[in-house]
Amino acid sequence: MDGGFNETAAALLEWYREAGIDVVVSDIPRDRFAETATEATRRGAPASSPMAARRDGSAGPANATADSAMPPAQRSSAPSLSSMPSAATTRDDSPGSGLGSPRVTVPDEVAVADARERARSAQSLEELEAALARFEGCNLRLTARSLVFGDGDPRARLMLIGEAPGREEDIAGHPFVGRSGQLLNRMLGAIGIERDSVRVTNTVPWRPPGNRPPTPMETEICRPFIERQIELVKPDILVCLGSPAAKAILGAQEGIMRLRGQWRSYVMGLDEGQAIPTLAMLHPAYLLRQPSQKRLAWRDLQSLKQRLDGLPPRA
Ligand code: URA
């Protein structure tokens, strides 16, 4: 075969890879942003671009930055849902879909309310995972290969929450299995904790395409599911890995460098109103890029160990 052609094809593939395109979902390109805008216009709602909500210059979940300039998707300052396009879940029957006519959703407060209802009615982790698998309110599921629900001990005393699955997690269907997951395992091991004995999950259960950060609206839509997962596991201690998780779970305003190492409370569930001590730590992906910051992570791990050692035996 023509060597020039091979080189060109290899260069094109490399360009795709660098742009974050590493999974083929269809032979024909589709502009889902345009589809969403068209659908919103058809419904008479303002067509706001989901791209507008992207975090500027920040790296994706597998490359979490120490902090992010974007406003958090958090209870206290959640994006104005009413400013989003109106509800429209459409049948995607346009030609060229290689995905068997998936539904494209215009995310809005109806999707959030639907998520809340589905999450609330789940009485076990199995039911919650099944409810998420059926949930069509978050378009991330259209490009992700797997639903990455969470793994580890369903009754763990310690629960760790990251931002969103990356490429390796999407392939495996499990959280924190790539390089940052391996570092996380070593970090836990350093304080005598086996990965299998804890619960590990993410604020968003589908990999955002190209590892971009989840938008505030995507985080908001998925929030009821992570909140319900916390309720069902009922851990004694929560750890938020990285700034996006800390902001989403704790509603924290501060950057991770200020927040890390501090113990806060996460108030669980409307019915129980129980506060769970929660520690924000640096994300392992950040530590892989900034190994000198591991000394801070070590301090936080020791603080975590002290808390765990001080827990009364489980009833
Ligand atoms: N980064 C995350 O935040 N979560 C994962 O599962 C993997 C990498």
Coordinates of C-alpha atoms and ligand atoms in Angstrom, one line a residue:
M1 CA 0.0 0.0 0.0
D2 CA 1.0 3.6 -0.6
G3 CA 3.3 4.7 2.2
G4 CA 2.2 8.3 1.9
F5 CA -1.4 7.3 2.4
N6 CA -0.5 5.3 5.5
E7 CA 1.3 8.3 6.9
T8 CA -1.6 10.6 6.2
A9 CA -4.1 8.2 7.8
A10 CA -1.8 7.8 10.8
A11 CA -1.5 11.6 11.2
L12 CA -5.3 11.9 10.9
L13 CA -5.8 9.3 13.6
E14 CA -3.2 11.0 15.8
W15 CA -5.0 14.3 15.3
Y16 CA -8.3 12.7 16.3
R17 CA -6.7 11.1 19.4
E18 CA -5.2 14.4 20.5
A19 CA -8.6 16.0 20.0
G20 CA -10.0 13.5 22.5
I21 CA -11.7 11.3 20.0
D22 CA -10.9 7.8 21.0
V23 CA -14.1 5.8 20.5
V24 CA -16.0 5.3 17.3
V25 CA -19.7 5.4 17.9
S26 CA -20.9 5.8 14.3
D27 CA -19.5 5.9 10.8
I28 CA -21.2 9.2 10.1
P29 CA -20.5 12.4 12.2
R30 CA -23.4 14.0 13.9
D31 CA -23.7 17.4 15.5
R32 CA -25.7 16.7 18.6
F33 CA -25.3 20.3 19.8
A34 CA -27.0 21.5 16.6
E35 CA -29.7 18.9 17.0
T36 CA -30.4 20.0 20.6
A37 CA -30.6 23.6 19.5
T38 CA -32.9 22.8 16.7
E39 CA -35.2 20.8 19.0
A40 CA -35.2 23.6 21.5
T41 CA -36.1 26.1 18.8
R42 CA -38.8 23.8 17.5
R43 CA -40.3 23.8 21.1
G44 CA -40.1 27.6 21.2
A45 CA -37.4 27.7 23.8
P46 CA -34.2 29.7 23.6
A47 CA -31.5 27.6 22.1
S48 CA -28.6 27.8 24.5
S49 CA -25.4 26.1 23.6
P50 CA -24.3 23.3 25.9
M51 CA -20.8 24.3 24.9
A52 CA -21.3 27.6 26.6
A53 CA -21.3 25.8 29.9
R54 CA -17.8 24.3 29.4
R55 CA -15.1 24.9 31.8
D56 CA -12.5 27.1 30.2
G57 CA -9.0 25.6 29.9
S58 CA -9.6 22.9 32.4
A59 CA -8.7 19.3 31.9
G60 CA -11.1 16.4 31.9
P61 CA -11.8 13.9 34.6
A62 CA -8.7 11.8 33.9
N63 CA -6.7 15.0 34.0
A64 CA -8.3 16.8 36.8
T65 CA -6.8 20.2 37.5
A66 CA -6.1 21.4 41.0
D67 CA -8.9 23.8 40.7
S68 CA -11.3 25.2 38.1
A69 CA -12.4 28.6 37.2
M70 CA -16.0 27.6 36.5
P71 CA -18.8 28.1 38.9
P72 CA -19.7 24.9 40.8
A73 CA -22.8 22.9 40.0
Q74 CA -23.9 22.9 43.6
R75 CA -27.0 23.3 45.7
S76 CA -26.4 26.8 46.8
S77 CA -25.5 28.2 43.4
A78 CA -26.8 25.7 40.9
P79 CA -27.1 27.1 37.4
S80 CA -30.5 28.7 36.8
L81 CA -32.5 25.8 35.6
S82 CA -35.3 28.0 34.4
S83 CA -32.9 29.7 32.0
M84 CA -32.3 26.4 30.2
P85 CA -34.3 25.2 27.2
S86 CA -37.7 23.6 28.0
A87 CA -38.1 19.8 28.3
A88 CA -37.9 17.9 25.1
T89 CA -37.1 14.3 24.9
T90 CA -37.2 13.5 21.2
R91 CA -37.2 10.4 19.2
D92 CA -33.9 10.5 17.2
D93 CA -34.9 9.1 13.9
S94 CA -32.7 11.1 11.7
P95 CA -30.6 9.2 9.2
G96 CA -27.1 8.1 9.9
S97 CA -27.5 7.1 13.6
G98 CA -25.3 4.1 14.3
L99 CA -26.7 3.9 17.7
G100 CA -30.2 2.4 17.1
S101 CA -32.2 5.7 17.4
P102 CA -31.1 6.9 20.8
R103 CA -33.0 9.7 22.4
V104 CA -31.4 13.1 22.6
T105 CA -32.6 15.1 25.5
V106 CA -32.7 18.9 26.0
P107 CA -31.6 18.9 29.6
D108 CA -33.7 21.1 31.9
E109 CA -35.4 21.1 35.2
V110 CA -37.8 18.4 34.1
A111 CA -34.9 16.1 33.6
V112 CA -33.6 17.0 37.1
A113 CA -37.0 16.4 38.6
D114 CA -37.2 13.0 36.8
A115 CA -33.8 12.1 38.1
R116 CA -34.8 13.0 41.6
E117 CA -37.9 10.9 41.4
R118 CA -36.1 7.9 40.0
A119 CA -33.3 8.1 42.5
R120 CA -35.6 8.5 45.4
S121 CA -37.6 5.5 44.6
A122 CA -34.6 3.2 44.4
Q123 CA -34.4 1.1 47.6
S124 CA -31.1 -0.6 47.0
L125 CA -27.9 0.0 45.0
E126 CA -29.1 -2.6 42.5
E127 CA -32.3 -0.7 42.0
L128 CA -30.4 2.6 41.8
E129 CA -28.1 1.3 39.1
A130 CA -31.0 -0.1 37.1
A131 CA -32.8 3.3 37.4
L132 CA -29.7 5.1 36.1
A133 CA -29.4 2.6 33.3
R134 CA -33.0 3.5 32.2
F135 CA -32.6 7.2 32.8
E136 CA -32.5 9.1 29.5
G137 CA -32.2 12.6 30.9
C138 CA -28.4 13.0 30.5
N139 CA -27.0 12.9 27.0
L140 CA -23.6 11.8 28.2
R141 CA -24.9 8.2 28.1
L142 CA -25.1 8.6 24.3
T143 CA -21.4 8.8 23.8
A144 CA -20.2 6.7 26.8
R145 CA -19.6 3.1 26.3
S146 CA -20.6 2.1 29.9
L147 CA -22.5 3.3 32.8
V148 CA -19.9 3.5 35.6
F149 CA -22.0 3.2 38.6
G150 CA -19.5 2.6 41.4
D151 CA -17.8 -0.4 43.0
G152 CA -16.5 -1.7 46.2
D153 CA -18.2 -2.6 49.4
P154 CA -21.9 -1.6 49.3
R155 CA -21.8 -1.1 53.1
A156 CA -18.4 0.6 53.2
R157 CA -17.6 2.9 56.1
L158 CA -15.5 5.0 53.7
M159 CA -16.8 6.3 50.3
L160 CA -14.7 8.1 47.8
I161 CA -16.2 10.3 45.1
G162 CA -14.4 11.5 42.0
E163 CA -15.6 13.6 39.1
A164 CA -16.5 11.4 36.2
P165 CA -15.1 8.3 34.5
G166 CA -12.3 8.6 32.1
R167 CA -11.4 6.4 29.1
E168 CA -10.2 3.4 31.0
E169 CA -13.2 3.5 33.4
D170 CA -15.6 3.8 30.4
I171 CA -14.0 0.7 28.9
A172 CA -14.0 -1.3 32.1
G173 CA -17.3 -0.1 33.5
H174 CA -15.7 0.6 36.9
P175 CA -14.5 3.8 38.5
F176 CA -10.8 4.7 39.0
V177 CA -9.2 1.8 37.2
G178 CA -6.8 3.8 35.0
R179 CA -3.5 5.4 36.1
S180 CA -5.2 7.7 38.6
G181 CA -7.1 4.7 40.0
Q182 CA -3.9 2.8 40.5
L183 CA -2.4 5.7 42.4
L184 CA -5.6 5.9 44.4
N185 CA -5.2 2.2 45.3
R186 CA -1.6 2.9 46.4
M187 CA -2.7 5.9 48.4
L188 CA -5.3 3.9 50.3
G189 CA -2.8 1.0 50.7
A190 CA -0.4 3.5 52.3
I191 CA -2.8 3.9 55.2
G192 CA -3.7 0.2 55.4
I193 CA -7.0 0.3 53.4
E194 CA -7.8 -2.2 50.8
R195 CA -9.6 -0.8 47.7
D196 CA -12.3 -3.5 48.0
S197 CA -13.2 -2.4 51.5
V198 CA -14.3 1.1 50.4
R199 CA -17.0 2.4 48.0
V200 CA -15.7 4.3 45.0
T201 CA -17.9 6.3 42.6
N202 CA -18.2 9.6 40.7
T203 CA -20.5 12.5 40.7
V204 CA -21.3 11.8 37.1
P205 CA -21.6 8.1 36.0
W206 CA -20.9 8.5 32.3
R207 CA -17.6 9.5 30.6
P208 CA -17.9 12.9 29.0
P209 CA -16.7 12.7 25.4
G210 CA -12.9 13.3 25.1
N211 CA -12.7 13.5 28.9
R212 CA -14.0 17.0 28.9
P213 CA -15.3 18.1 32.3
P214 CA -19.0 17.5 32.8
T215 CA -21.0 20.7 32.4
P216 CA -22.7 22.2 35.5
M217 CA -26.1 21.0 34.0
E218 CA -24.8 17.4 33.5
T219 CA -23.6 17.4 37.1
E220 CA -26.9 18.8 38.3
I221 CA -28.9 16.2 36.4
C222 CA -26.9 13.4 37.8
R223 CA -26.7 14.8 41.3
P224 CA -29.9 13.0 42.7
F225 CA -28.3 9.6 41.8
I226 CA -25.0 10.2 43.6
E227 CA -26.9 11.6 46.6
R228 CA -29.1 8.5 46.7
Q229 CA -26.0 6.3 46.4
I230 CA -24.5 8.0 49.4
E231 CA -27.8 7.5 51.3
L232 CA -27.9 3.8 50.4
V233 CA -24.3 3.1 51.3
K234 CA -24.5 5.3 54.4
P235 CA -20.8 5.6 54.9
D236 CA -19.3 7.0 58.1
I237 CA -16.8 9.1 56.1
L238 CA -16.8 10.6 52.7
V239 CA -13.8 11.8 50.6
C240 CA -14.2 14.1 47.7
L241 CA -11.4 13.6 45.2
G242 CA -10.6 16.9 43.5
S243 CA -12.3 20.2 43.2
P244 CA -15.3 19.3 41.0
A245 CA -16.4 16.5 43.4
A246 CA -15.9 18.8 46.4
K247 CA -17.9 21.5 44.8
A248 CA -20.6 19.2 43.7
I249 CA -21.0 17.3 46.9
L250 CA -20.1 20.0 49.5
G251 CA -21.3 23.0 47.6
A252 CA -17.9 24.4 48.5
Q253 CA -16.9 27.8 47.0
E254 CA -13.2 27.6 47.8
G255 CA -10.5 26.2 45.5
I256 CA -9.2 22.7 46.3
M257 CA -5.9 24.0 47.5
R258 CA -7.7 25.9 50.3
L259 CA -10.3 23.2 50.8
R260 CA -8.2 20.1 50.9
G261 CA -7.4 18.7 54.3
Q262 CA -10.4 20.4 55.9
W263 CA -13.2 18.4 57.4
R264 CA -16.7 19.5 56.4
S265 CA -20.1 17.9 56.8
Y266 CA -22.3 16.5 54.1
V267 CA -25.9 16.5 55.2
M268 CA -27.4 13.3 53.9
G269 CA -30.9 12.7 52.8
L270 CA -34.0 14.7 53.5
D271 CA -35.6 12.0 55.6
E272 CA -32.6 11.4 57.9
G273 CA -30.8 14.7 57.9
Q274 CA -27.6 12.9 59.0
A275 CA -24.3 14.7 58.7
I276 CA -21.3 12.7 57.3
P277 CA -17.8 14.0 58.0
T278 CA -16.3 14.8 54.6
L279 CA -12.7 15.4 53.6
A280 CA -11.7 17.0 50.3
M281 CA -8.4 15.7 48.9
L282 CA -6.3 16.4 45.8
H283 CA -7.3 14.3 42.8
P284 CA -4.9 11.4 42.0
A285 CA -4.8 12.6 38.4
Y286 CA -3.5 15.9 39.6
L287 CA -0.9 14.2 41.8
L288 CA 0.3 12.2 38.8
R289 CA 1.0 15.5 37.1
Q290 CA 2.3 17.3 40.2
P291 CA 4.1 14.6 42.2
S292 CA 5.6 17.3 44.5
Q293 CA 2.0 17.8 45.9
K294 CA 1.9 14.2 47.2
R295 CA 3.2 15.5 50.5
L296 CA -0.1 17.4 50.9
A297 CA -2.0 14.2 50.0
W298 CA 0.0 12.3 52.5
R299 CA -1.0 14.7 55.2
D300 CA -4.7 14.4 54.2
L301 CA -4.4 10.6 54.2
Q302 CA -3.0 10.6 57.7
S303 CA -5.9 12.8 58.8
L304 CA -8.3 10.3 57.1
K305 CA -6.6 7.4 58.9
Q306 CA -7.0 9.1 62.2
R307 CA -10.7 9.6 61.7
L308 CA -11.2 6.1 60.5
D309 CA -9.3 4.7 63.5
G310 CA -11.5 6.8 65.8
L311 CA -14.8 5.3 64.5
P312 CA -16.7 3.3 67.0
P313 CA -17.3 -0.4 65.9
R314 CA -20.2 -0.7 63.6
A315 CA -23.4 -1.8 65.3
Ligands
URA1 N1 -11.1 10.4 37.4 C1 -12.3 10.5 38.1 O1 -12.6 11.5 38.6 N2 -13.0 9.3 38.2 C2 -12.6 8.2 37.7 O2 -13.4 7.2 37.8 C3 -11.4 8.1 37.0 C4 -10.7 9.3 36.8

